[in-house]
Amino acid sequence: MKPIKNRRFCITCQKQKMLFDSQSKADNFLKFNAKEILEENETSPVRSYYCTFCCGWHVTSNPSTVQGEWLDGRDKVLLKKIELQRKNNDELQAISKRVTNKILRFDTELNLCNFIEAQDVLDLLDFEVNELREKPFNLSKVNKLFMKIHDAEKRLNRKMELFSMSKEEQKAWLDLENPTKEELKIIGSIRRINSMKILRSALDERERLISCEDTEMVMEIINNCRNYIQASTIGNGSSQARKRLNSELDEILKERSARRKQTE
């Protein structure tokens, strides 16, 4: 009979081979079919061998066990290399996920103009950078992660510069006539920073907002703050930043309600 059952493409042979789940089954195939195969093909399998890659038994017409042992040793070395590459890929994927999560945290803090907290996240990313340098990871993927971290550092420095601008410097930017596309980005950043400063000033008066008797005025301030939340956040991390800020406002209203109930 021709070897047509249980066929699988073998990586080491680079061709279709019959695969048996035990040596006894492979040897039985030889015992009962080798003669018929020889009559049909002029060659016939003469021995069985275990394939490291297919995790099963093949049959071969090559009678040399010495060559078979050499090939088996080669396959084991290649398999170790593949396993190491797979392990490195898994490690790189895990690091990439951690970097992505940390950069999201960074962008959230940057949206909130929490520069110290943003820098703390960058400091944590240094540990990831060191691990990336110590392992034989895929260079192009590693470089993409380095670029993400480097871009985060640049964005932090740029926003800190804009945050520390004097009112006169800001006015000069905001009064530009026919600004370029890049200048418009800077103007937008300045406006968002100013919105965040106003918002933070209101939140710093938390206790006054909680204890104030003028409910109408407090609600007007709260509503204005919610508008400033939209105006002061953008891009990655913006939804997380908005959630945190809205949560602060909700807590103020919750505490106001609790205090009013206590005095009733």
PDB file of C-alpha atoms in Angstrom:
ATOM      1  CA  MET A   1       0.000   0.000   0.000  1.00  0.00           C
ATOM      2  CA  LYS A   2       1.136   3.564  -0.622  1.00  0.00           C
ATOM      3  CA  PRO A   3       1.798   5.755   2.480  1.00  0.00           C
ATOM      4  CA  ILE A   4      -1.245   7.971   2.183  1.00  0.00           C
ATOM      5  CA  LYS A   5      -2.654   7.910   5.736  1.00  0.00           C
ATOM      6  CA  ASN A   6      -1.693  10.118   8.671  1.00  0.00           C
ATOM      7  CA  ARG A   7       0.324  12.390   6.442  1.00  0.00           C
ATOM      8  CA  ARG A   8       1.758  15.637   7.816  1.00  0.00           C
ATOM      9  CA  PHE A   9       4.186  18.230   6.482  1.00  0.00           C
ATOM     10  CA  CYS A  10       7.503  17.756   8.295  1.00  0.00           C
ATOM     11  CA  ILE A  11       9.542  20.933   8.819  1.00  0.00           C
ATOM     12  CA  THR A  12      12.888  19.129   8.888  1.00  0.00           C
ATOM     13  CA  CYS A  13      12.249  17.107   5.714  1.00  0.00           C
ATOM     14  CA  GLN A  14      10.303  19.884   4.016  1.00  0.00           C
ATOM     15  CA  LYS A  15       7.848  17.347   2.635  1.00  0.00           C
ATOM     16  CA  GLN A  16       4.806  15.284   3.541  1.00  0.00           C
ATOM     17  CA  LYS A  17       5.578  12.342   5.838  1.00  0.00           C
ATOM     18  CA  MET A  18       3.472   9.691   7.519  1.00  0.00           C
ATOM     19  CA  LEU A  19       3.211  10.266  11.261  1.00  0.00           C
ATOM     20  CA  PHE A  20       2.714   7.523  13.838  1.00  0.00           C
ATOM     21  CA  ASP A  21       2.068   8.096  17.521  1.00  0.00           C
ATOM     22  CA  SER A  22       4.276   5.156  18.588  1.00  0.00           C
ATOM     23  CA  GLN A  23       7.322   3.276  17.334  1.00  0.00           C
ATOM     24  CA  SER A  24       5.412   0.000  17.342  1.00  0.00           C
ATOM     25  CA  LYS A  25       2.844   1.378  14.911  1.00  0.00           C
ATOM     26  CA  ALA A  26       5.593   2.698  12.639  1.00  0.00           C
ATOM     27  CA  ASP A  27       7.420  -0.647  12.750  1.00  0.00           C
ATOM     28  CA  ASN A  28       4.206  -2.556  12.047  1.00  0.00           C
ATOM     29  CA  PHE A  29       3.660  -0.358   9.007  1.00  0.00           C
ATOM     30  CA  LEU A  30       7.143  -1.329   7.778  1.00  0.00           C
ATOM     31  CA  LYS A  31       6.522  -4.992   8.482  1.00  0.00           C
ATOM     32  CA  PHE A  32       3.283  -5.263   6.567  1.00  0.00           C
ATOM     33  CA  ASN A  33       3.724  -2.659   3.789  1.00  0.00           C
ATOM     34  CA  ALA A  34       7.399  -2.276   2.886  1.00  0.00           C
ATOM     35  CA  LYS A  35       7.335  -5.000   0.212  1.00  0.00           C
ATOM     36  CA  GLU A  36       4.290  -3.590  -1.549  1.00  0.00           C
ATOM     37  CA  ILE A  37       5.731  -0.067  -1.476  1.00  0.00           C
ATOM     38  CA  LEU A  38       9.011  -1.376  -2.951  1.00  0.00           C
ATOM     39  CA  GLU A  39       7.173  -3.017  -5.831  1.00  0.00           C
ATOM     40  CA  GLU A  40       5.311   0.203  -6.627  1.00  0.00           C
ATOM     41  CA  ASN A  41       8.054   2.790  -6.066  1.00  0.00           C
ATOM     42  CA  GLU A  42      11.342   0.856  -6.421  1.00  0.00           C
ATOM     43  CA  THR A  43      12.269   2.230  -2.983  1.00  0.00           C
ATOM     44  CA  SER A  44      10.872   1.311   0.372  1.00  0.00           C
ATOM     45  CA  PRO A  45      11.084   2.555   3.980  1.00  0.00           C
ATOM     46  CA  VAL A  46      13.483   0.415   5.989  1.00  0.00           C
ATOM     47  CA  ARG A  47      13.442   1.860   9.511  1.00  0.00           C
ATOM     48  CA  SER A  48      11.449   4.109  11.841  1.00  0.00           C
ATOM     49  CA  TYR A  49      12.709   7.163  13.712  1.00  0.00           C
ATOM     50  CA  TYR A  50      11.364   9.718  16.148  1.00  0.00           C
ATOM     51  CA  CYS A  51      10.876  13.273  14.809  1.00  0.00           C
ATOM     52  CA  THR A  52      11.468  15.983  17.402  1.00  0.00           C
ATOM     53  CA  PHE A  53       9.466  18.586  15.481  1.00  0.00           C
ATOM     54  CA  CYS A  54       6.434  16.445  14.658  1.00  0.00           C
ATOM     55  CA  CYS A  55       6.450  14.798  18.107  1.00  0.00           C
ATOM     56  CA  GLY A  56       5.865  11.408  16.549  1.00  0.00           C
ATOM     57  CA  TRP A  57       7.401   8.602  14.463  1.00  0.00           C
ATOM     58  CA  HIS A  58       8.218   8.620  10.755  1.00  0.00           C
ATOM     59  CA  VAL A  59       9.552   5.902   8.466  1.00  0.00           C
ATOM     60  CA  THR A  60      12.467   6.415   6.086  1.00  0.00           C
ATOM     61  CA  SER A  61      14.211   4.641   3.233  1.00  0.00           C
ATOM     62  CA  ASN A  62      17.608   5.834   4.522  1.00  0.00           C
ATOM     63  CA  PRO A  63      19.209   2.859   6.298  1.00  0.00           C
ATOM     64  CA  SER A  64      21.994   4.880   7.959  1.00  0.00           C
ATOM     65  CA  THR A  65      21.376   5.194  11.704  1.00  0.00           C
ATOM     66  CA  VAL A  66      24.546   7.268  12.009  1.00  0.00           C
ATOM     67  CA  GLN A  67      23.202   9.898   9.648  1.00  0.00           C
ATOM     68  CA  GLY A  68      19.857   9.634  11.396  1.00  0.00           C
ATOM     69  CA  GLU A  69      21.473  10.381  14.762  1.00  0.00           C
ATOM     70  CA  TRP A  70      23.279  13.372  13.256  1.00  0.00           C
ATOM     71  CA  LEU A  71      20.042  14.712  11.809  1.00  0.00           C
ATOM     72  CA  ASP A  72      18.271  14.138  15.123  1.00  0.00           C
ATOM     73  CA  GLY A  73      20.966  16.109  16.944  1.00  0.00           C
ATOM     74  CA  ARG A  74      20.649  18.917  14.425  1.00  0.00           C
ATOM     75  CA  ASP A  75      16.894  18.981  14.907  1.00  0.00           C
ATOM     76  CA  LYS A  76      17.231  19.178  18.686  1.00  0.00           C
ATOM     77  CA  VAL A  77      19.577  22.159  18.404  1.00  0.00           C
ATOM     78  CA  LEU A  78      17.201  23.875  15.991  1.00  0.00           C
ATOM     79  CA  LEU A  79      14.252  23.143  18.264  1.00  0.00           C
ATOM     80  CA  LYS A  80      16.050  24.745  21.221  1.00  0.00           C
ATOM     81  CA  LYS A  81      16.666  27.837  19.120  1.00  0.00           C
ATOM     82  CA  ILE A  82      12.997  27.993  18.155  1.00  0.00           C
ATOM     83  CA  GLU A  83      11.909  27.526  21.782  1.00  0.00           C
ATOM     84  CA  LEU A  84      14.289  30.290  22.872  1.00  0.00           C
ATOM     85  CA  GLN A  85      12.934  32.579  20.152  1.00  0.00           C
ATOM     86  CA  ARG A  86       9.371  31.812  21.227  1.00  0.00           C
ATOM     87  CA  LYS A  87      10.273  32.544  24.852  1.00  0.00           C
ATOM     88  CA  ASN A  88      11.913  35.830  23.836  1.00  0.00           C
ATOM     89  CA  ASN A  89       8.841  36.783  21.813  1.00  0.00           C
ATOM     90  CA  ASP A  90       6.578  36.042  24.784  1.00  0.00           C
ATOM     91  CA  GLU A  91       8.807  38.125  27.078  1.00  0.00           C
ATOM     92  CA  LEU A  92       8.896  40.974  24.589  1.00  0.00           C
ATOM     93  CA  GLN A  93       5.116  40.883  24.253  1.00  0.00           C
ATOM     94  CA  ALA A  94       4.754  41.059  28.047  1.00  0.00           C
ATOM     95  CA  ILE A  95       7.172  44.007  28.267  1.00  0.00           C
ATOM     96  CA  SER A  96       5.413  45.743  25.373  1.00  0.00           C
ATOM     97  CA  LYS A  97       2.092  45.419  27.196  1.00  0.00           C
ATOM     98  CA  ARG A  98       3.596  46.863  30.393  1.00  0.00           C
ATOM     99  CA  VAL A  99       5.130  49.751  28.453  1.00  0.00           C
ATOM    100  CA  THR A 100       1.808  50.482  26.726  1.00  0.00           C
ATOM    101  CA  ASN A 101      -0.048  50.480  30.059  1.00  0.00           C
ATOM    102  CA  LYS A 102       2.532  52.749  31.693  1.00  0.00           C
ATOM    103  CA  ILE A 103       2.446  55.199  28.783  1.00  0.00           C
ATOM    104  CA  LEU A 104      -1.344  55.352  29.142  1.00  0.00           C
ATOM    105  CA  ARG A 105      -0.851  56.216  32.827  1.00  0.00           C
ATOM    106  CA  PHE A 106       1.733  58.781  31.771  1.00  0.00           C
ATOM    107  CA  ASP A 107      -0.648  60.392  29.257  1.00  0.00           C
ATOM    108  CA  THR A 108      -3.377  60.522  31.894  1.00  0.00           C
ATOM    109  CA  GLU A 109      -1.101  62.406  34.295  1.00  0.00           C
ATOM    110  CA  LEU A 110       0.119  64.639  31.475  1.00  0.00           C
ATOM    111  CA  ASN A 111      -3.452  65.570  30.593  1.00  0.00           C
ATOM    112  CA  LEU A 112      -3.950  66.527  34.239  1.00  0.00           C
ATOM    113  CA  CYS A 113      -0.691  68.543  34.241  1.00  0.00           C
ATOM    114  CA  ASN A 114       0.541  66.311  37.075  1.00  0.00           C
ATOM    115  CA  PHE A 115       4.154  66.580  35.998  1.00  0.00           C
ATOM    116  CA  ILE A 116       5.714  64.916  39.035  1.00  0.00           C
ATOM    117  CA  GLU A 117       3.446  61.889  38.666  1.00  0.00           C
ATOM    118  CA  ALA A 118       4.142  61.767  34.912  1.00  0.00           C
ATOM    119  CA  GLN A 119       7.880  61.787  35.591  1.00  0.00           C
ATOM    120  CA  ASP A 120       7.430  58.990  38.125  1.00  0.00           C
ATOM    121  CA  VAL A 121       5.889  56.842  35.392  1.00  0.00           C
ATOM    122  CA  LEU A 122       8.820  57.615  33.085  1.00  0.00           C
ATOM    123  CA  ASP A 123      11.192  56.543  35.854  1.00  0.00           C
ATOM    124  CA  LEU A 124       9.354  53.215  36.022  1.00  0.00           C
ATOM    125  CA  LEU A 125       9.751  52.867  32.259  1.00  0.00           C
ATOM    126  CA  ASP A 126      13.532  52.993  32.752  1.00  0.00           C
ATOM    127  CA  PHE A 127      13.328  49.510  34.273  1.00  0.00           C
ATOM    128  CA  GLU A 128      11.588  48.255  31.149  1.00  0.00           C
ATOM    129  CA  VAL A 129      14.253  49.913  28.988  1.00  0.00           C
ATOM    130  CA  ASN A 130      17.034  48.123  30.881  1.00  0.00           C
ATOM    131  CA  GLU A 131      15.327  44.769  30.381  1.00  0.00           C
ATOM    132  CA  LEU A 132      14.891  45.481  26.683  1.00  0.00           C
ATOM    133  CA  ARG A 133      18.615  46.126  26.360  1.00  0.00           C
ATOM    134  CA  GLU A 134      19.644  42.947  28.165  1.00  0.00           C
ATOM    135  CA  LYS A 135      17.745  40.417  26.036  1.00  0.00           C
ATOM    136  CA  PRO A 136      18.170  39.383  22.362  1.00  0.00           C
ATOM    137  CA  PHE A 137      14.744  40.674  21.345  1.00  0.00           C
ATOM    138  CA  ASN A 138      13.547  41.590  17.864  1.00  0.00           C
ATOM    139  CA  LEU A 139      15.401  44.838  17.167  1.00  0.00           C
ATOM    140  CA  SER A 140      12.686  46.569  15.124  1.00  0.00           C
ATOM    141  CA  LYS A 141      10.046  45.910  17.803  1.00  0.00           C
ATOM    142  CA  VAL A 142      12.395  47.077  20.555  1.00  0.00           C
ATOM    143  CA  ASN A 143      13.152  50.274  18.656  1.00  0.00           C
ATOM    144  CA  LYS A 144       9.420  51.023  18.390  1.00  0.00           C
ATOM    145  CA  LEU A 145       9.115  50.786  22.177  1.00  0.00           C
ATOM    146  CA  PHE A 146      12.165  53.023  22.632  1.00  0.00           C
ATOM    147  CA  MET A 147      10.586  55.581  20.299  1.00  0.00           C
ATOM    148  CA  LYS A 148       7.332  55.543  22.323  1.00  0.00           C
ATOM    149  CA  ILE A 149       9.222  56.194  25.547  1.00  0.00           C
ATOM    150  CA  HIS A 150      11.405  58.870  23.964  1.00  0.00           C
ATOM    151  CA  ASP A 151       8.320  60.579  22.531  1.00  0.00           C
ATOM    152  CA  ALA A 152       6.721  60.569  25.994  1.00  0.00           C
ATOM    153  CA  GLU A 153       9.794  62.296  27.457  1.00  0.00           C
ATOM    154  CA  LYS A 154       9.660  64.954  24.741  1.00  0.00           C
ATOM    155  CA  ARG A 155       5.955  65.587  25.335  1.00  0.00           C
ATOM    156  CA  LEU A 156       6.505  65.985  29.064  1.00  0.00           C
ATOM    157  CA  ASN A 157       9.333  68.490  28.584  1.00  0.00           C
ATOM    158  CA  ARG A 158       7.349  70.449  26.015  1.00  0.00           C
ATOM    159  CA  LYS A 159       4.215  70.667  28.139  1.00  0.00           C
ATOM    160  CA  MET A 160       6.232  71.729  31.194  1.00  0.00           C
ATOM    161  CA  GLU A 161       7.764  74.530  29.118  1.00  0.00           C
ATOM    162  CA  LEU A 162       4.331  75.719  27.993  1.00  0.00           C
ATOM    163  CA  PHE A 163       2.945  75.434  31.521  1.00  0.00           C
ATOM    164  CA  SER A 164       5.679  77.691  32.890  1.00  0.00           C
ATOM    165  CA  MET A 165       5.154  80.407  30.248  1.00  0.00           C
ATOM    166  CA  SER A 166       4.430  83.876  31.528  1.00  0.00           C
ATOM    167  CA  LYS A 167       1.118  85.531  30.660  1.00  0.00           C
ATOM    168  CA  GLU A 168       2.956  87.830  28.265  1.00  0.00           C
ATOM    169  CA  GLU A 169       4.528  84.880  26.436  1.00  0.00           C
ATOM    170  CA  GLN A 170       1.184  83.130  26.239  1.00  0.00           C
ATOM    171  CA  LYS A 171      -0.517  86.246  24.920  1.00  0.00           C
ATOM    172  CA  ALA A 172       2.085  86.548  22.183  1.00  0.00           C
ATOM    173  CA  TRP A 173       1.212  83.058  21.014  1.00  0.00           C
ATOM    174  CA  LEU A 174      -2.542  83.459  21.335  1.00  0.00           C
ATOM    175  CA  ASP A 175      -2.477  86.734  19.375  1.00  0.00           C
ATOM    176  CA  LEU A 176      -0.610  85.282  16.391  1.00  0.00           C
ATOM    177  CA  GLU A 177      -2.179  86.153  13.054  1.00  0.00           C
ATOM    178  CA  ASN A 178      -2.496  83.360  10.494  1.00  0.00           C
ATOM    179  CA  PRO A 179      -0.652  80.766  12.617  1.00  0.00           C
ATOM    180  CA  THR A 180       0.856  77.720  10.914  1.00  0.00           C
ATOM    181  CA  LYS A 181      -0.315  74.183  11.577  1.00  0.00           C
ATOM    182  CA  GLU A 182       2.463  73.641  14.126  1.00  0.00           C
ATOM    183  CA  GLU A 183       1.756  76.982  15.779  1.00  0.00           C
ATOM    184  CA  LEU A 184      -1.917  76.037  16.069  1.00  0.00           C
ATOM    185  CA  LYS A 185      -0.886  72.913  17.999  1.00  0.00           C
ATOM    186  CA  ILE A 186       1.055  75.044  20.475  1.00  0.00           C
ATOM    187  CA  ILE A 187      -1.839  77.496  20.810  1.00  0.00           C
ATOM    188  CA  GLY A 188      -4.195  74.583  21.476  1.00  0.00           C
ATOM    189  CA  SER A 189      -1.849  73.245  24.160  1.00  0.00           C
ATOM    190  CA  ILE A 190      -1.675  76.670  25.843  1.00  0.00           C
ATOM    191  CA  ARG A 191      -5.461  76.924  25.913  1.00  0.00           C
ATOM    192  CA  ARG A 192      -5.831  73.463  27.397  1.00  0.00           C
ATOM    193  CA  ILE A 193      -3.225  74.241  30.039  1.00  0.00           C
ATOM    194  CA  ASN A 194      -5.040  77.441  30.993  1.00  0.00           C
ATOM    195  CA  SER A 195      -8.321  75.530  31.209  1.00  0.00           C
ATOM    196  CA  MET A 196      -6.672  72.996  33.501  1.00  0.00           C
ATOM    197  CA  LYS A 197      -5.241  75.760  35.694  1.00  0.00           C
ATOM    198  CA  ILE A 198      -8.717  77.297  36.109  1.00  0.00           C
ATOM    199  CA  LEU A 199     -10.196  73.877  36.813  1.00  0.00           C
ATOM    200  CA  ARG A 200      -7.537  73.080  39.409  1.00  0.00           C
ATOM    201  CA  SER A 201      -8.083  76.431  41.097  1.00  0.00           C
ATOM    202  CA  ALA A 202     -11.766  75.572  41.508  1.00  0.00           C
ATOM    203  CA  LEU A 203     -11.003  72.095  42.839  1.00  0.00           C
ATOM    204  CA  ASP A 204      -8.519  73.551  45.320  1.00  0.00           C
ATOM    205  CA  GLU A 205     -11.546  75.314  46.860  1.00  0.00           C
ATOM    206  CA  ARG A 206     -13.116  71.938  47.572  1.00  0.00           C
ATOM    207  CA  GLU A 207     -13.972  72.655  51.205  1.00  0.00           C
ATOM    208  CA  ARG A 208     -15.565  75.997  50.342  1.00  0.00           C
ATOM    209  CA  LEU A 209     -17.663  74.376  47.626  1.00  0.00           C
ATOM    210  CA  ILE A 210     -18.805  71.697  50.053  1.00  0.00           C
ATOM    211  CA  SER A 211     -19.795  74.089  52.831  1.00  0.00           C
ATOM    212  CA  CYS A 212     -21.151  76.958  50.697  1.00  0.00           C
ATOM    213  CA  GLU A 213     -24.854  77.725  51.327  1.00  0.00           C
ATOM    214  CA  ASP A 214     -25.402  79.160  47.855  1.00  0.00           C
ATOM    215  CA  THR A 215     -26.370  76.003  45.966  1.00  0.00           C
ATOM    216  CA  GLU A 216     -27.052  77.831  42.721  1.00  0.00           C
ATOM    217  CA  MET A 217     -23.573  79.345  42.674  1.00  0.00           C
ATOM    218  CA  VAL A 218     -21.929  76.012  43.531  1.00  0.00           C
ATOM    219  CA  MET A 219     -23.804  74.214  40.749  1.00  0.00           C
ATOM    220  CA  GLU A 220     -22.769  76.893  38.278  1.00  0.00           C
ATOM    221  CA  ILE A 221     -19.132  76.403  39.286  1.00  0.00           C
ATOM    222  CA  ILE A 222     -19.466  72.612  39.033  1.00  0.00           C
ATOM    223  CA  ASN A 223     -21.028  72.838  35.560  1.00  0.00           C
ATOM    224  CA  ASN A 224     -18.344  75.259  34.418  1.00  0.00           C
ATOM    225  CA  CYS A 225     -15.724  72.835  35.743  1.00  0.00           C
ATOM    226  CA  ARG A 226     -17.209  70.031  33.692  1.00  0.00           C
ATOM    227  CA  ASN A 227     -16.905  72.203  30.598  1.00  0.00           C
ATOM    228  CA  TYR A 228     -13.279  72.920  31.465  1.00  0.00           C
ATOM    229  CA  ILE A 229     -12.676  69.174  31.789  1.00  0.00           C
ATOM    230  CA  GLN A 230     -13.631  68.717  28.150  1.00  0.00           C
ATOM    231  CA  ALA A 231     -11.598  71.733  27.076  1.00  0.00           C
ATOM    232  CA  SER A 232      -8.433  70.762  28.963  1.00  0.00           C
ATOM    233  CA  THR A 233      -7.968  67.113  27.920  1.00  0.00           C
ATOM    234  CA  ILE A 234      -7.097  65.579  24.579  1.00  0.00           C
ATOM    235  CA  GLY A 235      -5.727  62.420  22.995  1.00  0.00           C
ATOM    236  CA  ASN A 236      -4.402  59.343  24.794  1.00  0.00           C
ATOM    237  CA  GLY A 237      -5.268  59.262  28.469  1.00  0.00           C
ATOM    238  CA  SER A 238      -7.945  61.941  28.080  1.00  0.00           C
ATOM    239  CA  SER A 239     -10.873  59.664  28.950  1.00  0.00           C
ATOM    240  CA  GLN A 240      -9.086  58.452  32.085  1.00  0.00           C
ATOM    241  CA  ALA A 241      -8.236  62.035  33.064  1.00  0.00           C
ATOM    242  CA  ARG A 242     -11.834  63.179  32.517  1.00  0.00           C
ATOM    243  CA  LYS A 243     -13.122  60.298  34.612  1.00  0.00           C
ATOM    244  CA  ARG A 244     -10.859  61.260  37.513  1.00  0.00           C
ATOM    245  CA  LEU A 245     -11.790  64.928  37.363  1.00  0.00           C
ATOM    246  CA  ASN A 246     -15.518  64.245  37.085  1.00  0.00           C
ATOM    247  CA  SER A 247     -15.172  61.866  40.013  1.00  0.00           C
ATOM    248  CA  GLU A 248     -13.686  64.715  42.110  1.00  0.00           C
ATOM    249  CA  LEU A 249     -16.662  66.907  41.250  1.00  0.00           C
ATOM    250  CA  ASP A 250     -19.086  64.082  42.051  1.00  0.00           C
ATOM    251  CA  GLU A 251     -17.422  63.634  45.444  1.00  0.00           C
ATOM    252  CA  ILE A 252     -17.876  67.334  46.197  1.00  0.00           C
ATOM    253  CA  LEU A 253     -21.592  67.095  45.437  1.00  0.00           C
ATOM    254  CA  LYS A 254     -21.869  63.897  47.457  1.00  0.00           C
ATOM    255  CA  GLU A 255     -20.239  65.487  50.507  1.00  0.00           C
ATOM    256  CA  ARG A 256     -22.431  68.591  50.139  1.00  0.00           C
ATOM    257  CA  SER A 257     -25.499  66.386  50.176  1.00  0.00           C
ATOM    258  CA  ALA A 258     -24.276  64.429  53.204  1.00  0.00           C
ATOM    259  CA  ARG A 259     -23.582  67.615  55.197  1.00  0.00           C
ATOM    260  CA  ARG A 260     -26.979  69.102  54.355  1.00  0.00           C
ATOM    261  CA  LYS A 261     -28.685  65.963  55.616  1.00  0.00           C
ATOM    262  CA  GLN A 262     -26.732  66.190  58.876  1.00  0.00           C
ATOM    263  CA  THR A 263     -27.909  69.758  59.499  1.00  0.00           C
ATOM    264  CA  GLU A 264     -31.564  69.076  58.725  1.00  0.00           C
TER     265      GLU A 264
END
